[in-house]
Coordinates of C-alpha atoms in Angstrom, one line a residue:
Chain A
M43 CA 98.8 100.8 64.3
T44 CA 97.0 101.6 67.6
T45 CA 96.3 105.2 68.2
T46 CA 94.8 106.0 71.6
I47 CA 93.9 109.3 72.9
P48 CA 95.1 109.5 76.5
E49 CA 92.1 110.5 78.4
D50 CA 90.5 109.0 81.4
D51 CA 91.3 105.3 81.5
A52 CA 92.5 104.8 78.0
A53 CA 96.1 105.6 78.8
I54 CA 96.1 103.3 81.8
G55 CA 95.4 100.3 79.6
T56 CA 97.9 97.6 79.0
A57 CA 100.8 99.9 79.9
A58 CA 99.9 99.3 83.5
V59 CA 101.4 95.9 83.7
P60 CA 104.3 95.3 81.3
V61 CA 104.8 91.8 79.9
Q62 CA 107.5 90.0 81.8
R63 CA 109.2 86.8 80.9
A64 CA 110.8 84.5 83.4
V65 CA 114.5 84.9 84.0
R66 CA 116.4 82.7 81.6
M67 CA 118.8 80.3 83.3
R68 CA 120.4 76.9 82.8
P69 CA 117.5 74.4 83.1
G70 CA 118.8 72.8 86.3
A71 CA 119.9 76.0 88.0
R72 CA 116.4 77.2 88.8
H73 CA 115.3 74.0 90.5
L74 CA 118.6 73.9 92.5
I75 CA 118.1 77.4 93.8
V76 CA 114.5 76.8 94.8
A77 CA 115.5 73.5 96.5
A78 CA 118.3 75.2 98.4
L79 CA 116.0 78.0 99.6
V80 CA 113.3 75.6 100.7
A81 CA 115.9 73.6 102.6
V82 CA 117.2 76.7 104.4
A83 CA 113.6 77.7 105.2
F84 CA 113.0 74.3 106.9
V85 CA 116.2 74.6 109.0
I86 CA 116.0 78.2 110.2
P87 CA 113.7 77.8 113.2
F88 CA 116.3 75.6 114.9
F89 CA 118.9 78.3 114.8
A90 CA 116.8 81.5 115.2
K91 CA 115.2 83.1 118.2
S92 CA 111.5 82.6 118.7
F93 CA 110.7 86.2 117.7
V94 CA 112.6 85.9 114.4
T95 CA 110.7 82.7 113.6
F96 CA 107.5 84.6 114.3
Q97 CA 108.6 87.4 112.0
L98 CA 109.5 84.9 109.2
T99 CA 106.0 83.4 109.6
E100 CA 104.6 86.9 109.0
V101 CA 106.9 87.4 106.0
L102 CA 105.5 84.1 104.5
I103 CA 101.9 85.3 105.2
Y104 CA 102.4 88.7 103.6
G105 CA 104.1 87.0 100.7
L106 CA 101.0 84.8 100.2
A107 CA 98.7 87.8 100.4
I108 CA 100.8 89.6 97.9
L109 CA 100.7 86.5 95.6
G110 CA 96.9 86.8 95.7
L111 CA 97.1 90.4 94.6
N112 CA 99.7 89.5 92.0
L113 CA 97.4 86.9 90.4
L114 CA 94.8 89.6 89.9
T115 CA 96.8 92.7 89.2
G116 CA 100.1 91.3 87.9
F117 CA 98.8 88.4 85.8
N118 CA 95.3 89.5 84.9
G119 CA 95.6 93.3 84.8
Q120 CA 92.7 94.0 87.1
F121 CA 93.6 96.7 89.5
S122 CA 92.7 96.1 93.1
L123 CA 93.0 98.3 96.2
G124 CA 90.6 96.1 98.1
H125 CA 92.6 93.1 99.1
S126 CA 92.7 94.1 102.7
A127 CA 89.0 93.3 102.7
F128 CA 89.6 89.7 101.6
Y129 CA 92.5 89.4 104.1
G130 CA 90.1 90.5 106.8
I131 CA 87.3 88.2 105.7
G132 CA 89.7 85.3 105.8
A133 CA 91.0 86.2 109.2
Y134 CA 87.5 86.7 110.6
T135 CA 86.3 83.4 109.1
A136 CA 89.1 81.6 110.9
A137 CA 88.5 83.5 114.1
I138 CA 84.7 83.0 114.1
L139 CA 85.1 79.3 113.4
I140 CA 87.6 78.8 116.2
H141 CA 86.0 81.2 118.7
N142 CA 82.3 80.6 118.3
Y143 CA 82.1 77.1 116.9
E144 CA 85.3 75.5 118.4
I145 CA 86.4 74.0 115.1
S146 CA 89.9 72.9 114.8
Y147 CA 92.3 75.3 113.2
L148 CA 93.1 72.9 110.4
W149 CA 89.6 73.3 108.9
T150 CA 89.6 77.1 109.1
I151 CA 92.1 77.3 106.3
P152 CA 90.1 75.7 103.5
A153 CA 86.9 77.4 105.0
A154 CA 88.5 80.8 104.8
G155 CA 89.7 80.0 101.2
G156 CA 86.2 78.9 100.2
V157 CA 84.4 81.9 101.7
C158 CA 86.8 84.3 100.1
F159 CA 86.6 82.6 96.7
V160 CA 82.8 83.0 96.7
I161 CA 83.0 86.6 97.8
G162 CA 85.8 87.4 95.3
F163 CA 83.9 85.8 92.5
L164 CA 80.7 87.7 93.4
F165 CA 82.7 91.0 93.5
G166 CA 84.3 90.1 90.2
L167 CA 80.9 90.1 88.5
P168 CA 80.2 93.8 88.7
A169 CA 83.9 94.5 88.4
L170 CA 83.7 93.3 84.8
R171 CA 82.0 96.6 83.9
L172 CA 84.6 98.8 85.5
Q173 CA 88.0 99.6 84.0
N174 CA 91.2 100.5 85.7
L175 CA 90.7 103.7 87.6
Y176 CA 87.0 103.0 88.3
L177 CA 87.8 99.5 89.4
A178 CA 90.4 101.0 91.7
L179 CA 87.8 103.2 93.2
A180 CA 85.3 100.3 93.6
T181 CA 87.9 98.2 95.4
F182 CA 89.0 101.2 97.4
A183 CA 85.3 101.4 98.5
L184 CA 85.3 97.8 99.5
A185 CA 88.5 98.2 101.5
T186 CA 87.1 101.3 103.3
A187 CA 83.8 99.6 104.0
M188 CA 85.2 96.5 105.6
P189 CA 86.2 98.0 109.0
Q190 CA 82.8 99.7 109.2
I191 CA 81.0 96.5 108.4
L192 CA 83.1 94.6 111.0
K193 CA 82.2 97.2 113.6
F194 CA 78.5 97.2 112.8
H195 CA 76.5 96.6 115.9
A196 CA 74.1 94.1 114.3
L197 CA 77.0 91.7 113.6
E198 CA 78.6 92.1 117.0
G199 CA 77.5 88.7 118.2
W200 CA 79.7 87.1 115.6
T201 CA 82.5 89.6 115.0
G202 CA 83.0 90.9 118.5
G203 CA 82.4 94.5 117.4
V204 CA 85.2 97.0 117.9
Q205 CA 87.2 94.7 120.3
G206 CA 87.4 91.9 117.8
L207 CA 88.0 88.3 118.7
V208 CA 90.8 86.4 120.4
V209 CA 92.1 83.3 118.7
D210 CA 93.9 80.6 120.6
Q211 CA 97.2 79.7 119.0
P212 CA 97.4 76.2 117.8
D213 CA 99.8 73.8 119.6
A214 CA 102.1 71.4 117.9
P215 CA 100.6 67.9 117.4
D216 CA 101.6 65.3 119.9
F217 CA 104.0 63.3 117.7
L218 CA 106.1 66.5 117.2
S219 CA 106.4 67.5 120.8
M220 CA 110.0 68.7 120.5
I221 CA 109.1 71.9 118.7
D222 CA 107.2 74.7 120.4
S223 CA 104.0 76.4 119.1
D224 CA 105.9 79.2 117.4
Q225 CA 107.9 76.8 115.4
W226 CA 104.9 74.6 114.7
L227 CA 103.1 77.7 113.4
Y228 CA 106.1 78.5 111.2
Y229 CA 106.2 75.0 109.7
F230 CA 102.4 74.9 109.2
T231 CA 102.5 78.2 107.4
L232 CA 105.6 77.2 105.4
I233 CA 104.0 74.0 104.1
I234 CA 100.7 75.8 103.1
V235 CA 102.6 78.7 101.5
L236 CA 104.9 76.4 99.6
A237 CA 101.9 74.3 98.4
M238 CA 100.0 77.4 97.3
F239 CA 103.0 79.0 95.6
A240 CA 103.5 75.7 93.7
C241 CA 99.9 75.7 92.6
A242 CA 100.1 79.4 91.4
A243 CA 103.3 78.7 89.4
S244 CA 101.7 75.7 87.8
L245 CA 98.5 77.7 87.1
I246 CA 100.5 80.4 85.3
R247 CA 102.4 77.9 83.2
S248 CA 99.2 76.2 82.1
R249 CA 96.7 77.0 79.3
T250 CA 94.5 78.8 81.9
G251 CA 97.5 80.9 82.9
R252 CA 98.2 81.9 79.3
A253 CA 94.5 82.8 78.9
I254 CA 94.7 85.0 82.0
M255 CA 97.8 86.8 80.8
A256 CA 96.3 87.2 77.3
I257 CA 93.4 89.0 78.8
R258 CA 95.8 91.4 80.6
D259 CA 97.8 92.1 77.5
N260 CA 95.1 92.5 74.9
P261 CA 91.5 91.7 75.9
I262 CA 90.1 92.2 72.4
A263 CA 92.6 89.8 70.8
A264 CA 92.0 87.3 73.6
A265 CA 88.3 87.4 73.0
A266 CA 88.9 87.1 69.3
M267 CA 90.9 83.9 70.0
G268 CA 87.9 82.4 71.8
I269 CA 88.9 83.0 75.4
N270 CA 85.8 83.7 77.6
N271 CA 87.0 87.0 79.1
S272 CA 84.2 87.3 81.6
L273 CA 84.6 83.8 83.0
Y274 CA 88.3 84.0 83.4
K275 CA 88.3 87.5 84.9
T276 CA 85.7 86.6 87.6
L277 CA 87.4 83.3 88.3
T278 CA 90.8 85.1 88.7
F279 CA 89.1 87.5 91.1
G280 CA 87.9 84.5 93.1
V281 CA 91.2 82.7 93.1
S282 CA 93.0 85.9 94.0
A283 CA 90.6 86.4 96.9
L284 CA 91.1 82.8 97.9
Y285 CA 94.9 83.2 98.2
T286 CA 94.6 86.4 100.2
G287 CA 91.9 85.0 102.4
V288 CA 94.0 81.9 103.3
A289 CA 96.8 84.4 104.1
G290 CA 94.4 86.2 106.4
A291 CA 93.4 83.0 108.1
L292 CA 97.0 82.1 108.7
G293 CA 97.6 85.7 109.9
A294 CA 94.8 85.3 112.5
L295 CA 96.3 82.1 113.8
A296 CA 99.8 83.6 114.0
I297 CA 98.9 86.9 115.7
G298 CA 96.2 85.5 118.0
F299 CA 93.5 88.0 117.6
V300 CA 91.5 89.9 115.0
A301 CA 90.2 93.4 115.2
P302 CA 88.4 95.6 112.6
D303 CA 91.0 98.3 112.6
S304 CA 93.7 95.8 111.5
F305 CA 92.1 95.6 108.1
T306 CA 92.0 99.1 106.8
I307 CA 92.9 100.6 103.4
F308 CA 96.4 101.0 104.7
L309 CA 96.9 97.3 104.6
S310 CA 95.7 97.3 101.0
I311 CA 98.3 100.0 100.2
S312 CA 101.0 98.0 102.0
L313 CA 100.2 94.9 99.9
L314 CA 100.3 97.1 96.8
V315 CA 103.7 98.5 97.8
G316 CA 104.9 95.0 98.4
L317 CA 103.6 93.9 95.0
V318 CA 105.5 96.6 93.2
I319 CA 108.7 96.3 95.1
G320 CA 108.8 92.5 94.6
G321 CA 108.0 92.8 91.0
V322 CA 104.6 92.9 89.3
G323 CA 103.9 89.6 87.5
S324 CA 106.7 87.7 89.4
I325 CA 105.8 84.8 91.7
P326 CA 109.1 84.7 93.7
G327 CA 109.0 88.5 93.9
C328 CA 106.0 88.2 96.3
L329 CA 108.3 86.9 99.1
V330 CA 110.7 89.8 98.5
G331 CA 107.6 92.1 98.8
G332 CA 106.6 90.4 102.0
L333 CA 110.1 91.0 103.4
F334 CA 109.9 94.6 102.5
V335 CA 106.5 95.2 104.0
L336 CA 107.4 93.6 107.3
Y337 CA 110.9 94.9 107.8
V338 CA 111.2 98.3 106.3
P339 CA 108.6 100.1 108.5
N340 CA 110.4 98.6 111.5
I341 CA 113.7 99.9 110.2
A342 CA 112.2 103.3 109.5
N343 CA 110.8 103.4 113.1
A344 CA 114.2 102.4 114.5
L345 CA 116.0 105.2 112.7
S346 CA 113.7 107.9 114.0
T347 CA 110.3 107.5 115.7
G348 CA 109.1 111.0 114.9
L349 CA 110.0 110.9 111.2
A350 CA 109.4 107.1 110.7
G351 CA 106.8 107.8 107.9
A352 CA 109.2 110.2 106.1
I353 CA 112.1 107.8 106.2
Y354 CA 109.8 105.0 104.9
G355 CA 108.7 107.3 102.1
V356 CA 112.3 108.2 101.2
I357 CA 113.4 104.5 101.2
L358 CA 110.4 103.7 99.0
L359 CA 111.4 106.5 96.6
I360 CA 115.0 105.3 96.4
V361 CA 113.9 101.7 95.7
I362 CA 111.5 102.9 93.0
F363 CA 114.2 105.1 91.4
V364 CA 116.8 102.3 91.4
M365 CA 114.4 99.4 90.6
P366 CA 111.4 100.7 88.7
A367 CA 110.3 97.2 87.8
G368 CA 110.7 95.9 91.3
A369 CA 113.2 93.3 92.6
A370 CA 112.3 90.7 89.9
G371 CA 112.8 93.3 87.2
F372 CA 116.2 94.1 88.7
V373 CA 117.3 90.5 88.9
R374 CA 116.2 90.0 85.3
L375 CA 118.2 93.0 84.2
A376 CA 121.3 91.9 86.1
V377 CA 121.1 88.3 84.7
A378 CA 120.6 89.7 81.2
R379 CA 123.6 92.0 81.6
M380 CA 125.8 89.2 83.0
S381 CA 125.0 86.8 80.1
R382 CA 125.6 89.6 77.6
W383 CA 129.0 90.3 79.3
R384 CA 129.9 86.6 79.3
R385 CA 129.0 86.3 75.7
A386 CA 130.9 89.4 74.7
S387 CA 134.2 88.6 76.4
P388 CA 135.4 85.7 74.1
E389 CA 135.5 88.2 71.3
G390 CA 138.2 90.0 73.2
R391 CA 136.3 93.1 74.3
Chain B
M92 CA 60.3 118.4 104.7
E93 CA 62.1 120.7 107.0
L94 CA 64.5 117.9 108.0
L95 CA 65.1 117.1 104.3
L96 CA 66.0 120.7 103.5
Q97 CA 68.2 120.9 106.5
Q98 CA 70.1 117.7 105.6
V99 CA 70.4 118.8 102.0
M100 CA 71.9 122.1 103.0
A101 CA 74.3 120.5 105.5
G102 CA 75.2 118.0 102.8
L103 CA 75.9 120.9 100.4
A104 CA 78.1 122.5 103.0
N105 CA 80.1 119.3 103.4
G106 CA 80.0 118.8 99.7
A107 CA 81.7 122.1 99.2
I108 CA 84.8 120.7 100.9
Y109 CA 84.7 117.6 98.8
A110 CA 84.1 119.6 95.7
C111 CA 87.1 121.7 96.3
M112 CA 89.2 118.6 96.8
A113 CA 87.7 116.9 93.7
L114 CA 88.6 120.0 91.6
A115 CA 92.2 119.7 92.6
V116 CA 92.2 115.9 91.9
V117 CA 90.7 116.4 88.5
M118 CA 93.1 119.3 87.8
I119 CA 96.1 117.0 88.3
F120 CA 94.4 114.1 86.5
Q121 CA 94.1 116.3 83.4
A122 CA 97.8 117.1 83.6
I123 CA 99.3 113.6 84.3
D124 CA 96.5 111.0 83.8
H125 CA 96.9 109.6 87.3
L126 CA 95.1 110.1 90.5
N127 CA 97.4 111.8 93.0
F128 CA 97.1 110.0 96.3
A129 CA 99.3 112.7 97.9
Q130 CA 96.9 115.5 97.0
G131 CA 95.4 115.7 100.4
E132 CA 98.7 115.7 102.2
M133 CA 100.0 118.5 99.9
A134 CA 96.9 120.6 100.8
M135 CA 97.4 119.9 104.5
F136 CA 101.1 120.9 104.3
S137 CA 100.2 124.2 102.6
T138 CA 97.6 124.9 105.2
F139 CA 100.2 124.4 107.9
I140 CA 102.5 126.8 106.1
A141 CA 99.7 129.4 106.1
W142 CA 99.0 128.7 109.8
Q143 CA 102.7 129.2 110.6
L144 CA 102.8 132.5 108.7
I145 CA 99.7 133.7 110.6
A146 CA 101.3 132.6 113.9
W147 CA 104.3 134.7 113.0
G148 CA 102.0 137.7 112.7
A149 CA 101.1 138.0 109.0
P150 CA 97.6 139.1 108.2
Y151 CA 95.2 136.4 106.9
W152 CA 95.1 137.4 103.2
V153 CA 98.9 137.8 103.0
A154 CA 99.3 134.3 104.5
F155 CA 96.7 133.0 102.1
A156 CA 98.4 134.4 99.1
A157 CA 101.8 133.4 100.2
A158 CA 100.6 129.8 100.9
V159 CA 99.1 129.6 97.4
V160 CA 102.3 130.9 95.7
I161 CA 104.5 128.6 97.8
S162 CA 102.3 125.6 97.0
F163 CA 102.4 126.4 93.3
I164 CA 106.2 126.5 93.3
A165 CA 106.4 123.3 95.4
G166 CA 104.0 121.5 93.0
V167 CA 106.3 122.4 90.1
L168 CA 109.3 121.2 92.1
I169 CA 107.7 118.0 93.1
D170 CA 107.0 117.2 89.5
R171 CA 110.4 118.1 88.2
V172 CA 112.3 116.3 91.0
L173 CA 110.2 113.4 91.9
F174 CA 108.1 112.4 88.9
R175 CA 110.3 113.1 86.0
P176 CA 112.6 110.1 86.9
V177 CA 109.7 107.7 87.2
Q178 CA 107.7 108.8 84.2
K179 CA 108.9 105.9 82.1
A180 CA 108.2 103.4 84.8
P181 CA 105.0 101.3 84.9
I182 CA 102.0 102.9 86.4
L183 CA 102.0 100.8 89.5
S184 CA 105.5 102.0 90.3
Q185 CA 104.4 105.6 89.9
L186 CA 101.5 104.9 92.2
V187 CA 104.1 103.7 94.8
A188 CA 105.9 107.0 94.3
F189 CA 102.7 108.9 95.2
I190 CA 102.3 106.7 98.3
A191 CA 105.9 107.6 99.3
L192 CA 105.1 111.3 98.9
F193 CA 102.0 110.9 101.0
S194 CA 104.1 109.2 103.8
I195 CA 106.8 111.8 103.7
L196 CA 104.5 114.8 103.8
N197 CA 102.3 113.4 106.6
S198 CA 105.2 112.4 108.8
S199 CA 107.1 115.7 108.2
A200 CA 104.0 117.8 109.1
G201 CA 103.6 115.8 112.3
Q202 CA 107.2 116.2 113.2
I203 CA 107.4 119.9 112.5
W204 CA 104.0 121.0 113.9
D205 CA 103.0 118.0 116.1
Y206 CA 99.7 116.3 116.2
T207 CA 97.7 118.6 118.5
I208 CA 94.7 120.1 117.0
K209 CA 94.9 123.7 116.0
T210 CA 92.3 126.2 114.9
F211 CA 92.6 127.9 111.6
P212 CA 90.9 131.3 111.1
T213 CA 88.3 131.9 108.5
P214 CA 87.8 135.2 106.7
F215 CA 84.1 134.6 106.5
G216 CA 83.2 134.3 110.1
H217 CA 80.7 131.8 111.5
T218 CA 77.4 133.8 111.7
P219 CA 74.4 131.7 110.6
L220 CA 72.6 132.6 107.4
L221 CA 69.2 131.6 106.0
G222 CA 67.8 130.9 109.4
S223 CA 70.6 128.6 110.6
L224 CA 70.6 126.3 107.6
V225 CA 74.2 127.3 106.7
D226 CA 76.7 129.7 108.2
T227 CA 78.7 132.3 106.5
H228 CA 81.9 130.2 106.3
E229 CA 80.1 127.4 104.5
A230 CA 78.5 129.8 102.1
G231 CA 82.0 131.3 101.6
M232 CA 83.3 127.8 100.8
I233 CA 80.6 127.2 98.2
G234 CA 81.3 130.6 96.7
V235 CA 85.0 130.2 96.5
T236 CA 84.7 126.8 94.9
L237 CA 82.4 128.1 92.2
L238 CA 84.7 131.1 91.7
L239 CA 87.7 128.8 91.2
L240 CA 85.7 126.7 88.8
A241 CA 84.8 129.8 86.8
L242 CA 88.4 131.0 86.7
L243 CA 89.6 127.6 85.6
Y244 CA 87.0 127.5 82.9
A245 CA 88.1 130.9 81.6
F246 CA 91.7 129.8 81.8
F247 CA 91.3 126.6 79.8
R248 CA 88.9 127.9 77.3
G249 CA 90.1 131.5 76.8
T250 CA 93.9 131.6 77.0
R251 CA 96.6 130.2 74.8
L252 CA 98.4 128.6 77.8
G253 CA 95.2 126.8 78.7
L254 CA 94.8 125.6 75.2
A255 CA 98.5 124.4 75.2
M256 CA 97.9 122.5 78.4
R257 CA 94.8 120.8 77.0
A258 CA 96.7 119.9 73.9
A259 CA 99.6 118.4 75.9
A260 CA 97.2 116.2 77.9
A261 CA 95.1 115.2 74.9
N262 CA 97.9 114.3 72.4
P263 CA 101.4 114.8 73.6
E264 CA 103.1 113.8 70.4
S265 CA 101.2 116.2 68.2
A266 CA 101.5 118.9 70.8
R267 CA 105.3 118.5 70.8
L268 CA 105.2 118.8 67.0
V269 CA 103.6 122.2 67.1
G270 CA 106.2 123.4 69.6
I271 CA 104.5 123.0 73.0
R272 CA 106.9 122.1 75.8
I273 CA 105.2 119.0 77.3
G274 CA 107.4 118.8 80.3
W275 CA 106.6 122.3 81.4
M276 CA 102.9 121.8 80.8
T277 CA 102.9 118.9 83.1
A278 CA 104.8 120.9 85.7
L279 CA 102.3 123.7 85.3
G280 CA 99.5 121.3 85.8
W281 CA 101.1 120.1 89.0
G282 CA 101.6 123.6 90.2
M283 CA 98.0 124.6 89.6
A284 CA 96.7 121.4 91.3
A285 CA 98.9 122.1 94.3
A286 CA 97.6 125.7 94.4
I287 CA 94.0 124.7 94.2
G288 CA 94.7 122.0 96.8
S289 CA 96.1 124.7 99.2
V290 CA 93.0 126.8 98.7
A291 CA 90.9 123.7 99.5
G292 CA 92.9 123.0 102.6
M293 CA 92.6 126.5 103.9
L294 CA 88.9 126.5 103.4
I295 CA 88.5 123.1 105.0
A296 CA 90.7 123.6 108.0
P297 CA 88.3 125.9 109.9
V298 CA 85.7 123.2 109.8
V299 CA 87.7 120.0 110.5
F300 CA 90.5 121.6 112.5
L301 CA 94.1 121.6 111.6
E302 CA 96.1 118.5 112.2
P303 CA 98.3 116.2 110.1
N304 CA 95.6 113.6 109.5
M305 CA 92.8 116.0 108.6
M306 CA 92.8 115.3 104.9
I307 CA 92.7 111.6 104.9
G308 CA 88.9 111.3 105.1
V309 CA 88.3 114.2 102.9
L310 CA 90.5 112.8 100.1
L311 CA 88.5 109.7 99.8
Y312 CA 85.3 111.7 99.3
G313 CA 87.1 114.0 96.9
F314 CA 88.2 111.0 94.8
A315 CA 84.7 109.6 95.0
G316 CA 83.2 113.0 93.9
A317 CA 85.7 113.3 91.1
V318 CA 85.1 109.9 89.7
L319 CA 81.3 110.3 90.1
G320 CA 81.3 113.5 88.1
G321 CA 83.8 112.2 85.5
L322 CA 87.5 112.7 85.6
S323 CA 87.6 114.7 82.3
S324 CA 85.3 117.4 83.5
P325 CA 86.1 119.9 86.3
A326 CA 82.5 121.1 86.5
G327 CA 81.4 117.5 86.8
A328 CA 83.9 116.9 89.6
V329 CA 82.6 119.9 91.5
L330 CA 79.0 118.6 91.1
G331 CA 80.2 115.2 92.0
G332 CA 81.7 116.5 95.2
F333 CA 78.4 118.3 96.2
A334 CA 76.5 115.1 95.3
V335 CA 78.7 113.0 97.5
G336 CA 78.2 115.4 100.4
V337 CA 74.4 115.4 100.0
L338 CA 74.2 111.6 99.4
E339 CA 76.2 110.9 102.5
N340 CA 74.1 113.1 104.7
L341 CA 70.8 111.8 103.3
A342 CA 71.9 108.2 103.7
G343 CA 72.9 108.9 107.3
T344 CA 69.6 110.5 108.2
F345 CA 67.0 108.6 106.2
I346 CA 68.1 105.1 105.8
P347 CA 67.0 103.4 109.0
Y348 CA 69.1 101.1 111.1
V349 CA 72.2 101.2 109.1
G350 CA 72.3 104.8 108.2
R351 CA 74.7 106.3 110.8
E352 CA 77.3 103.7 111.1
L353 CA 77.6 102.8 107.4
K354 CA 77.3 106.3 105.9
L355 CA 80.6 106.2 104.0
T356 CA 79.9 102.6 102.8
L357 CA 76.5 103.6 101.5
A358 CA 77.8 106.6 99.7
L359 CA 80.5 104.6 98.0
I360 CA 78.1 101.8 97.1
M361 CA 75.8 104.4 95.4
I362 CA 78.8 105.8 93.5
V363 CA 79.8 102.3 92.3
I364 CA 76.2 101.7 91.1
V365 CA 76.3 105.0 89.2
L366 CA 79.6 103.9 87.6
M367 CA 78.1 100.6 86.5
F368 CA 75.6 102.5 84.4
R369 CA 77.8 105.3 83.3
P370 CA 81.3 104.0 83.4
S371 CA 83.0 107.3 82.7
G372 CA 81.1 109.2 85.4
L373 CA 78.1 111.4 85.1
F374 CA 79.7 114.1 82.9
G375 CA 82.8 112.3 81.7
R376 CA 83.5 111.8 78.1
S377 CA 83.8 108.2 77.0
V378 CA 86.9 107.7 75.0
V379 CA 86.8 106.1 71.6
S380 CA 90.0 104.5 70.7
R381 CA 91.2 102.6 67.7
V382 CA 92.7 99.2 68.3

């Protein structure tokens, strides 16, 4: 029987991220739902206004960034408040390659992913020594440092200093001339996001995914079973940074410029909020999180400009009270209740 | 040598601010085992309440005392109303609740008192001491922080209530078994943290000037100081706060080329390095747990 004295970080151990199993459905149902949603996603730009398409692009981008955070915090149990730094690095990589070196935007995506993977991996090495709260502070430090580093005068030749860099938006390729650049950006983002979500889902279902989750649930037992904790933890850090970095690069392409003050600790906090609202440890939940992060601040602003922050806070509190485990947890609870109800009714209750 | 002394004293003066904040952070950490992101905003709100009372004509010390009492009550209320329902939720969800509180307090303060900078009076005056190394207000800050620390030490070590709070934080089940009301101990911890935060806010406001965003920078340094000193040790947190202030100033002055622009980054890097060698902070106790 485990007895832990709740002091410092011991209490914020495995309780931080509860084990979550995928929602149980009929085998074909899940694939049908995903296929239907993907089909809808492909068709929307033809019916929606240009601005809505742009917003949906941003939802996809935030969803991808939150997926990166989810891989690290939700599936591996390593707390990170620093993902705004990786998002920023990805965005600046793309911007610098396009602005200073005139490289096609297609190559910036893998480049941003690669750079962020290396940096994430390197950050993961010292992170091995820090637990929970202290890791949170170290990542907090990274996130706070990033805007300062980006504004640093010695790097101004590359980063453009305080003003940042302008990124030309990519045009649709010639054989697809009937769609405009907003729609092309949407499809480009959609294809990349779908591919990366599929990779993440497949990673989680594999042996590696089980090892990653084992480390989250009980690091000592995982080590006893022969899992190389250090290797998996640093690799997960790298992969998580890769995902968020690619999201950053896509973000730079979508918005059209990068500036140091877009990548502050508040972005990290938004990603964290999105993660929790969508459901920690749930891959589809990341998109729900992305929707929340994009739309709710706008809704709060529309309701009252002066008290926008207060309304946002109240909405956040209500959502947390009603759905403490996030949207994914809520869906799981609802499905479980419905199947219990369906099983109970033949008995005449 | 003269420059070093000057920068150290200036660092200590800044450090007093961070130390005060760090004390409030550790106070609440001892009660609820989480870092409270909204601590700074609660302190800011209390300071605004004090400012409003002074604007309505109350003398300084009356407003001070009233703000401390109101903050205490508000802290208890926030615990009972906001955090009781999410106690069973995963830690990340509770974190989001803190973020929500932060957002609500910041925005409400801006709406009620608007964003123009206001001056806040100090009971200590601003006359320079020790040949212009510090002024009386900064000395007062250091003095009040140390006094608070002494009072807290006496409370926790010398009173039954303090013992009960420590028991509730250390081992809730056993404490419940001996008759300690855990819920009320947590609420008391919140109230005390809010009160200490309000004192910190009212000391800081004369230096950084009163406006809704004044605490955001300070809070980060307060966290850093608390973690550096060790989250289980209030004295450590105060020392950590002073250390962060001095480190930041020395880094800014003496490290060439990067010093000024990357002050905060350097201070944080140094803290992370310390944590790598002493993972529980300088004075924290490392927990031994059976698995």
